[in-house]
Amino acid sequence: MNTQIMFGCAIFSISSLAFAQSPPANDNCSNASEIYLGTTAFTTIDATTDGIAHPECTTSSDGGQTAYDVWYSYTVGASGTLAISTCNSVDYDSDIVAYLGDDCNNLTLLGCNDDGTGCSGYSSHLEVDVYFGERITIRVGSYKDTTTPGGGDIVLTLHDANGDSITAPENDDYTDAVSISEGDWHFTTDGATTDGDNHASCEVSGDGGETAHDIWYRYLAPASGTITLSTCDQANYDTDLVLYEDTGSALVLVACQDDTTGCGGYTSTLEAVVDAGNEYLFRVGGWSDGFSGTGILSVSLDAAAVTWIGSDGGSWFNQANWSSGVVPTAAVDIVISGHVDINQSGAVANSVTVQNGGELTLSTTSSSLTTLNLTVEAGGNLNWQGGTINVSGGSIDVAQDLNIGCVNEATLIAKESYVYVAGELTVCEDGTLISTSWIFAEGLTNLGTIDIASVNSEIGYIWVFGDYNQFSSGTIIIDLNGTETAGADYDYIAANGSTYSIGTLKVRSHNGFQPSNGDVFTVFDTTSATHDSSFSVVEPTSFNAGISFIQSSTSDGVSISAFVTPI
């Protein structure tokens, strides 16, 4: 049928005309819709394809691509096996992909399925193991771009190791409260019951002081101070927060909060004073019955510094050695005037200050300390016998020489950090410096390995405000991800003192980058220094066969140019 419709001077011809439609709201990963256990209707009609192909998911030569995809985000309320299914519930040939995480630029593939066993119409069924508090990104689309999009229902179910269905979060009841510390915690109250009391003092807008569909967390205060709990602008429903002290025989109400000024969507922020060594319960729920959803609970502590009170050589991990009576967490500032031994992995703090007469020892190769700021004052000592110190995003300030890996294997991770050393910084043969940083020292000597690596393993640089000397056993690793700008497209190191560089320059491909013949990269900038040497070996790694690099060394530094031999 061909029909002509005239409006004024315009003639519109309609012949089985399909009007352009808007794509689904969750067409792109960045606009993923929140999804819960149960059945959710969806459509991929008019969806585009923005997800990448996964060769390991290839079915019938489709290249592993999931076409015309739409996206969902799921918060795991209980550990188990998550089944994601369009089996017998869609009208087209579907694909399902599941990822760990919700950062669209940093997703980890968990699994994929095109045609589920026993599923008609080439519909799909996928099962993946998931763990409490994780965020799972779900991608639903078509077998390939020649497949007509469609729609139907996607069904999510969760079951335990025995195959029994899980419908409520594992911290649904206060007796099953999950222990947490400071940080951001993804949560869901979907399927949660209400087991906490109503509190008249917490009543808002006639809700009777109820906190409905509640879940529970347990917290041991690592120091005395002010704790802040917040879902402010971080939840998709009207939240309630309640804080209790657990005395062992009763839960004592400390504070509660429903709607906080400045927080959208009736979300909440609660502040209260806590005492070191006391246990508290956090209750997260909704304004009244019927209000549930997902979000992030942020926990922060503004606390007084904690001091070492243990005997010399005592373990960091013995709670009795700290003035708080609690092993420090990442929120706590630490002051050390005695001798402390980190004799295993897992030591954390917001900051660590080793005062005059104090000593901090990392005594094993498995020892580790993660802190934003490590300061060793004059008269203090860092006795680094092995293990790892991580000050990424912060600083290390040492009023002495700093030796890495001179006794046993040791690593300093200082990504996007400041490194201050009053004397010499030496990376010994068993030492590794993983860093993008500004290094202030009399000199940096590399006998081991320096790996220029930024947060999330992105491109970066090291600036040495002092001398740089690399000897025959030393290796420096730089990554190439492009040709345009040093520090943005490829790694480099710079110095403003005298420089001497032999040993190995290892060149790695980043994100699969492959240079073209003649591409030039200035990897060692000595325009503010004196330089008259070159690396003994330039070693390419993870590049295509036939790619090598030719080194050019001048007083301004070292550059490498790509040489591509046809294979």
XYZ file of C-alpha atoms in Angstrom:
567
model
C 0.000 0.000 0.000
C 1.310 3.452 -0.970
C -0.502 6.413 0.542
C 0.132 10.099 -0.122
C -0.809 12.659 2.511
C -0.750 16.378 1.585
C -0.364 19.090 4.223
C -0.211 22.475 2.507
C 2.553 22.216 -0.039
C 4.246 19.214 1.518
C 3.732 15.710 0.258
C 4.705 12.780 2.508
C 4.922 9.322 1.022
C 4.362 6.499 3.467
C 5.244 3.040 2.276
C 5.658 0.690 5.218
C 7.459 3.684 6.753
C 9.447 2.977 9.949
C 9.851 6.060 12.068
C 13.236 6.525 13.730
C 13.066 5.793 17.434
C 15.284 6.862 20.283
C 17.668 4.183 21.553
C 16.922 2.595 24.933
C 17.927 4.659 27.965
C 20.557 2.046 28.841
C 21.980 1.854 25.319
C 25.493 2.775 26.498
C 27.543 1.269 29.298
C 27.828 4.684 30.938
C 24.022 4.759 31.266
C 23.552 1.245 32.639
C 20.241 0.708 34.412
C 20.112 -0.711 37.923
C 18.752 -4.257 37.939
C 17.627 -6.576 40.722
C 16.867 -10.246 41.237
C 13.731 -11.288 39.388
C 12.319 -10.491 35.963
C 13.032 -7.282 34.037
C 11.504 -6.433 30.666
C 13.910 -4.994 28.086
C 14.358 -4.151 24.437
C 17.395 -3.818 22.203
C 15.429 -2.276 19.334
C 17.238 0.881 18.125
C 20.190 0.127 20.419
C 23.697 0.779 19.135
C 26.799 -1.313 19.810
C 29.317 0.249 22.198
C 30.837 -2.784 23.924
C 34.026 -4.419 22.710
C 34.288 -7.849 21.119
C 35.646 -10.757 23.162
C 37.353 -13.395 20.978
C 36.913 -15.970 23.756
C 33.151 -15.503 23.370
C 33.130 -16.278 19.642
C 30.174 -18.375 18.467
C 29.690 -19.459 14.849
C 32.253 -16.949 13.576
C 30.571 -13.897 15.118
C 33.957 -12.565 16.249
C 32.881 -12.502 19.871
C 30.881 -9.309 19.409
C 27.561 -8.667 21.143
C 25.637 -6.328 18.862
C 22.889 -3.812 19.645
C 23.732 -4.038 23.334
C 21.979 -2.622 26.389
C 23.517 -2.474 29.861
C 22.619 -3.155 33.490
C 24.382 -2.794 36.854
C 23.796 -5.280 39.660
C 24.969 -5.085 43.281
C 25.693 -8.453 44.863
C 23.867 -8.773 48.170
C 25.072 -12.292 48.949
C 27.864 -14.508 47.661
C 26.753 -17.317 45.389
C 26.123 -18.167 41.753
C 24.278 -15.562 39.711
C 22.183 -16.861 36.816
C 21.440 -14.339 34.062
C 18.918 -15.652 31.581
C 16.863 -14.805 28.531
C 16.140 -18.520 28.068
C 12.782 -18.939 26.288
C 11.842 -15.363 27.214
C 12.968 -13.279 24.209
C 11.946 -12.980 20.576
C 15.416 -12.851 18.986
C 18.877 -14.497 19.005
C 20.345 -13.021 22.189
C 23.817 -12.693 23.717
C 24.659 -12.159 27.405
C 27.984 -10.912 28.774
C 28.845 -10.334 32.452
C 31.697 -8.239 33.839
C 33.140 -7.538 37.264
C 33.036 -3.834 38.139
C 31.049 -0.838 36.969
C 33.823 1.351 35.551
C 33.187 1.092 31.825
C 36.882 1.714 31.148
C 38.026 -1.035 33.491
C 35.696 -4.030 33.261
C 36.839 -7.613 33.851
C 35.096 -10.265 31.773
C 33.425 -12.907 33.956
C 31.591 -14.906 31.334
C 29.452 -14.895 28.220
C 26.789 -17.000 26.529
C 25.130 -16.960 23.146
C 22.933 -20.051 22.941
C 21.904 -21.593 26.259
C 21.499 -25.359 26.507
C 17.817 -26.209 26.182
C 16.897 -22.615 25.321
C 14.734 -22.146 22.239
C 15.205 -19.482 19.595
C 18.924 -19.182 20.336
C 18.187 -17.471 23.637
C 20.803 -17.380 26.375
C 21.668 -18.521 29.886
C 24.825 -17.551 31.795
C 25.977 -18.400 35.316
C 28.878 -16.686 37.130
C 30.202 -16.793 40.681
C 29.732 -13.512 42.541
C 30.707 -12.224 45.969
C 29.096 -9.942 48.530
C 29.451 -6.247 47.744
C 30.646 -6.648 44.171
C 29.263 -4.645 41.280
C 28.425 -6.702 38.210
C 27.863 -5.130 34.795
C 25.512 -7.084 32.537
C 25.419 -6.619 28.772
C 22.543 -7.994 26.703
C 22.468 -7.855 22.923
C 22.337 -9.812 19.692
C 24.366 -12.680 18.254
C 25.884 -10.312 15.664
C 25.072 -7.144 13.753
C 23.148 -9.019 11.069
C 20.734 -10.325 13.705
C 17.513 -8.376 14.103
C 17.297 -6.815 17.593
C 14.382 -7.658 19.819
C 13.238 -7.811 23.387
C 11.614 -9.787 26.133
C 12.546 -10.551 29.724
C 15.895 -10.936 31.423
C 15.738 -13.010 34.599
C 18.268 -12.851 37.451
C 18.409 -15.535 40.136
C 20.974 -16.208 42.851
C 21.664 -19.538 44.507
C 24.117 -20.993 47.014
C 26.478 -23.959 46.713
C 23.592 -26.331 47.453
C 21.479 -24.849 44.688
C 19.103 -23.188 47.139
C 17.668 -19.829 46.129
C 18.989 -16.661 47.798
C 16.504 -13.788 47.900
C 17.790 -11.510 50.698
C 21.152 -9.822 51.365
C 23.475 -11.829 53.594
C 23.555 -8.955 56.119
C 19.746 -8.744 56.262
C 19.613 -9.484 60.016
C 21.641 -7.678 62.675
C 23.025 -11.027 63.854
C 24.610 -11.373 60.404
C 26.141 -7.888 60.292
C 29.149 -7.704 57.954
C 32.337 -6.189 59.372
C 33.621 -3.153 57.477
C 36.105 -0.333 57.971
C 36.479 3.108 56.428
C 35.859 3.385 52.697
C 33.080 3.157 50.122
C 30.840 0.091 50.241
C 28.336 -0.910 47.572
C 25.120 -2.162 49.119
C 21.657 -3.389 48.219
C 18.524 -3.582 50.348
C 16.553 -5.354 47.625
C 14.841 -8.329 49.260
C 15.792 -7.232 52.774
C 13.332 -7.646 55.628
C 12.949 -5.276 58.593
C 14.286 -6.571 61.901
C 15.442 -3.393 63.660
C 13.344 -1.451 66.165
C 11.430 1.748 65.491
C 12.854 4.775 67.310
C 10.473 7.609 68.161
C 13.409 10.032 68.323
C 14.165 9.207 64.687
C 10.658 9.872 63.344
C 10.464 11.869 60.107
C 7.261 12.819 58.268
C 5.106 10.388 60.184
C 7.156 7.276 59.509
C 6.956 6.235 63.152
C 10.736 6.149 63.444
C 10.892 3.119 61.195
C 13.923 2.103 59.143
C 12.523 -0.406 56.665
C 14.191 -3.165 54.649
C 17.336 -2.775 56.738
C 20.790 -4.284 56.370
C 23.585 -4.243 58.948
C 27.312 -3.604 59.232
C 29.687 -4.020 62.175
C 32.490 -1.530 62.853
C 35.335 -1.548 65.375
C 36.465 2.040 65.991
C 40.263 2.111 65.454
C 40.583 5.515 67.142
C 38.430 8.063 68.945
C 36.898 10.752 66.783
C 33.962 11.679 64.590
C 32.576 9.084 62.235
C 30.591 10.015 59.136
C 28.199 7.621 57.422
C 26.768 8.793 54.135
C 24.557 7.754 51.251
C 24.315 11.413 50.147
C 23.644 11.485 46.388
C 24.870 7.874 46.283
C 21.637 5.865 46.517
C 18.633 5.467 44.235
C 15.974 5.578 46.951
C 14.955 7.392 50.179
C 17.495 6.108 52.714
C 17.678 5.960 56.506
C 20.873 5.596 58.553
C 21.026 4.466 62.180
C 24.111 4.065 64.388
C 24.224 1.893 67.505
C 26.900 1.042 70.031
C 27.090 -2.689 70.704
C 27.764 -3.093 74.421
C 27.709 -6.866 74.184
C 24.406 -7.093 76.004
C 22.383 -4.464 74.143
C 22.320 -2.149 71.145
C 22.372 1.462 72.332
C 21.047 4.059 69.884
C 23.731 6.683 69.183
C 22.329 8.643 66.223
C 19.982 8.424 63.249
C 19.356 10.391 60.065
C 16.758 10.321 57.317
C 16.916 13.273 54.912
C 20.025 15.474 54.941
C 20.006 19.045 53.634
C 21.834 19.244 50.329
C 21.478 15.534 49.575
C 19.315 14.685 46.578
C 16.676 11.985 46.484
C 16.129 12.044 50.252
C 19.513 10.449 50.877
C 21.352 10.725 54.165
C 24.492 11.754 56.061
C 25.051 10.959 59.739
C 27.837 12.152 62.047
C 28.580 10.936 65.577
C 31.405 10.605 68.083
C 32.913 7.134 68.516
C 35.419 5.824 71.039
C 38.495 3.761 70.219
C 38.035 0.056 70.801
C 34.235 0.147 70.942
C 32.082 -1.811 68.503
C 29.254 -0.175 66.573
C 26.495 -1.347 64.260
C 25.454 0.587 61.161
C 21.870 0.078 59.998
C 21.004 1.082 56.426
C 17.405 1.027 55.240
C 14.525 2.999 53.774
C 12.209 5.743 55.023
C 9.296 3.331 55.338
C 7.963 0.059 54.001
C 8.382 -0.226 50.239
C 11.538 1.897 50.036
C 14.577 -0.157 49.017
C 17.300 -0.075 46.400
C 21.041 0.161 45.932
C 23.776 2.639 46.645
C 27.136 3.332 48.213
C 27.682 3.681 51.947
C 30.686 5.924 52.606
C 32.401 5.537 55.971
C 35.027 8.036 57.119
C 36.661 8.790 60.449
C 38.198 12.059 61.600
C 40.259 10.706 64.465
C 42.959 11.630 66.923
C 46.438 10.220 66.252
C 47.244 6.788 67.637
C 50.612 6.202 69.305
C 52.792 3.144 69.780
C 52.816 1.951 73.394
C 54.273 -1.521 72.848
C 57.706 -2.785 73.747
C 60.585 -2.396 71.296
C 60.370 -4.914 68.464
C 56.690 -5.630 69.040
C 54.374 -6.492 66.161
C 52.312 -3.871 64.361
C 49.461 -6.386 64.286
C 49.131 -6.764 68.073
C 46.269 -4.492 69.143
C 47.698 -4.174 72.652
C 50.686 -2.287 71.217
C 48.558 0.717 70.218
C 47.091 3.453 72.392
C 43.687 2.845 70.795
C 43.698 -0.855 71.656
C 42.949 -1.544 67.976
C 45.203 -2.417 65.048
C 45.299 0.710 62.815
C 43.102 1.071 59.743
C 43.517 3.261 56.668
C 41.824 6.208 58.435
C 44.290 6.424 61.313
C 47.337 8.667 61.756
C 50.171 6.806 63.508
C 53.005 8.237 65.618
C 55.937 5.957 66.478
C 58.577 6.761 69.086
C 59.480 3.139 69.905
C 60.532 0.218 67.703
C 57.753 -1.344 65.583
C 58.002 -4.503 63.486
C 55.787 -5.058 60.442
C 56.332 -8.808 60.237
C 53.630 -9.732 57.710
C 51.515 -8.197 54.969
C 48.566 -5.892 55.523
C 49.737 -2.940 57.631
C 47.728 0.184 56.710
C 47.396 3.736 58.015
C 46.446 7.178 56.789
C 49.869 8.467 57.801
C 52.887 7.139 59.683
C 55.394 9.372 61.468
C 58.576 7.847 62.906
C 59.902 10.306 65.457
C 63.411 10.884 66.816
C 64.431 7.638 68.526
C 61.724 5.615 66.795
C 62.247 2.790 64.339
C 59.950 1.162 61.792
C 61.079 -2.271 60.604
C 59.784 -4.313 57.687
C 61.367 -7.616 58.644
C 60.293 -10.070 55.914
C 59.860 -10.100 52.153
C 56.102 -10.486 52.713
C 55.892 -7.426 54.983
C 53.814 -4.578 53.575
C 52.724 -1.080 54.546
C 50.176 1.009 52.649
C 49.814 4.632 53.699
C 49.280 8.016 52.114
C 52.200 9.586 53.949
C 55.281 8.027 55.525
C 57.597 10.421 57.364
C 60.856 9.400 59.036
C 62.061 12.375 61.047
C 65.670 13.199 61.897
C 66.843 10.673 64.471
C 64.213 8.154 63.371
C 65.013 5.052 61.364
C 63.406 3.021 58.592
C 64.861 -0.488 58.876
C 63.749 -1.913 55.545
C 64.831 -5.545 55.388
C 62.312 -6.551 52.719
C 58.718 -6.283 51.571
C 56.630 -3.506 50.065
C 55.851 0.096 50.968
C 53.030 1.760 49.011
C 52.568 5.541 49.272
C 50.668 6.042 46.005
C 48.820 9.342 45.866
C 50.810 10.679 48.815
C 54.438 10.989 49.850
C 57.435 9.444 51.561
C 59.780 11.818 53.400
C 62.938 10.313 54.877
C 65.580 12.327 56.772
C 68.287 9.782 55.895
C 69.453 7.675 52.969
C 66.771 5.383 51.552
C 67.824 1.945 50.313
C 65.396 -0.333 48.475
C 66.208 -4.033 48.184
C 69.698 -3.842 49.643
C 69.025 -6.654 52.169
C 66.257 -8.738 50.579
C 63.675 -8.194 47.852
C 61.831 -4.924 48.438
C 59.519 -2.655 46.450
C 58.545 0.993 46.807
C 55.285 1.844 45.037
C 54.951 5.603 44.689
C 52.463 6.289 41.910
C 51.621 9.979 41.527
C 53.587 10.698 44.679
C 56.342 12.867 46.114
C 59.551 11.218 47.302
C 61.788 13.273 49.600
C 65.125 11.784 50.662
C 67.628 13.842 52.649
C 70.510 11.716 51.365
C 70.862 9.188 48.556
C 68.041 7.050 47.155
C 69.418 3.692 46.039
C 67.516 0.940 44.262
C 69.688 -2.119 44.889
C 69.786 -5.277 42.782
C 66.884 -6.843 44.709
C 64.955 -3.581 44.741
C 62.113 -2.251 42.601
C 60.753 1.279 42.353
C 57.304 1.435 40.718
C 56.561 5.087 40.349
C 55.343 8.199 38.660
C 56.703 10.788 41.015
C 58.747 13.811 41.794
C 61.914 12.603 43.511
C 63.918 15.053 45.583
C 67.232 13.495 46.642
C 70.957 14.081 46.428
C 70.857 11.369 43.816
C 68.962 8.337 42.552
C 71.121 5.295 41.881
C 69.558 2.384 40.011
C 71.149 -1.038 40.413
C 67.805 -2.845 40.305
C 64.537 -2.083 38.500
C 62.621 1.145 38.004
C 59.180 0.768 36.413
C 57.493 4.020 35.410
C 53.834 3.271 36.152
C 50.965 5.578 37.070
C 47.691 4.900 38.872
C 45.674 2.317 36.905
C 48.938 1.532 35.058
C 48.590 4.587 32.834
C 51.429 6.501 31.171
C 53.539 8.791 33.358
C 56.994 10.082 34.196
C 59.627 10.383 36.910
C 61.327 13.706 37.594
C 64.556 13.447 39.580
C 65.609 16.689 41.248
C 69.192 15.549 41.670
C 71.596 13.140 39.989
C 70.531 9.958 38.208
C 72.980 7.093 37.820
C 72.097 3.705 36.376
C 74.716 0.977 36.334
C 75.070 -2.300 34.434
C 72.715 -4.300 36.666
C 70.028 -1.620 36.478
C 66.876 -1.704 34.346
C 64.395 1.066 33.670
C 61.037 0.172 32.102
C 59.044 2.587 29.959
C 55.707 2.029 28.190
C 54.675 3.313 24.773
C 51.029 4.091 24.006
C 51.427 6.729 21.292
C 53.887 9.116 19.713
C 52.713 12.642 20.475
C 53.608 13.730 24.010
C 56.111 12.407 26.527
C 54.375 11.716 29.838
C 50.962 11.476 28.172
C 51.489 9.062 25.279
C 54.672 7.399 26.482
C 56.711 7.228 29.677
C 59.885 9.179 30.283
C 62.371 10.031 33.018
C 64.027 13.416 33.535
C 66.769 14.705 35.831
C 68.382 18.062 36.579
C 71.733 16.908 37.997
C 74.523 14.863 36.488
C 73.363 11.654 34.809
C 74.943 8.374 33.857
C 72.878 5.655 32.222
C 74.055 2.238 31.171
C 72.355 -1.070 31.917
C 69.033 -1.912 30.276
C 66.235 0.198 28.865
C 63.186 -2.084 28.587
C 60.473 -0.801 26.239
C 56.928 -2.187 26.580
C 53.799 -1.883 24.477
C 50.877 -0.318 26.369
C 47.311 -1.261 25.371
C 48.666 -3.121 22.344
C 50.302 -0.030 20.780
C 52.571 -0.813 17.822
C 54.847 1.963 16.497
C 55.445 2.746 12.857
C 58.870 2.734 11.285
C 60.761 5.899 12.248
C 58.577 6.909 15.210
C 60.742 8.717 17.773
C 60.319 8.750 21.566
C 62.381 10.929 23.925
C 62.513 8.644 26.948
C 65.278 10.307 28.988
C 65.208 14.103 29.234
C 68.473 15.651 30.448
C 68.074 19.158 29.031
C 68.437 20.467 32.606
C 71.288 18.082 33.422
C 74.664 16.911 32.166
C 74.659 13.647 30.241
C 77.223 11.748 28.189
C 76.290 8.056 28.240
C 73.825 5.619 26.690
C 72.027 2.460 27.738
C 73.901 -0.775 27.119
C 70.791 -2.640 25.960
C 67.452 -1.511 24.521
C 65.051 -4.412 24.975
C 61.606 -4.349 23.307
C 58.912 -6.493 24.878
C 55.275 -7.279 23.966
C 55.618 -5.716 20.503
C 54.907 -7.438 17.216
C 57.685 -9.488 15.673
C 60.061 -7.379 13.616
C 59.906 -4.263 15.818
C 63.131 -3.035 17.397
C 64.442 0.318 18.598
C 67.550 2.314 17.771
C 68.993 4.483 20.546
C 70.284 8.018 20.074
C 72.107 9.687 22.976
C 73.004 13.382 23.154
C 73.682 15.908 25.888
C 69.920 16.538 25.987
C 69.080 12.925 26.732
C 68.174 9.648 25.099
C 65.638 9.026 22.367
C 64.684 5.806 20.655
C 63.328 5.388 17.148
C 61.276 2.445 15.988
C 62.704 0.196 13.295
C 60.168 -2.115 11.690
C 61.400 -5.073 9.676
C 58.726 -6.573 7.405
C 57.957 -10.159 8.368
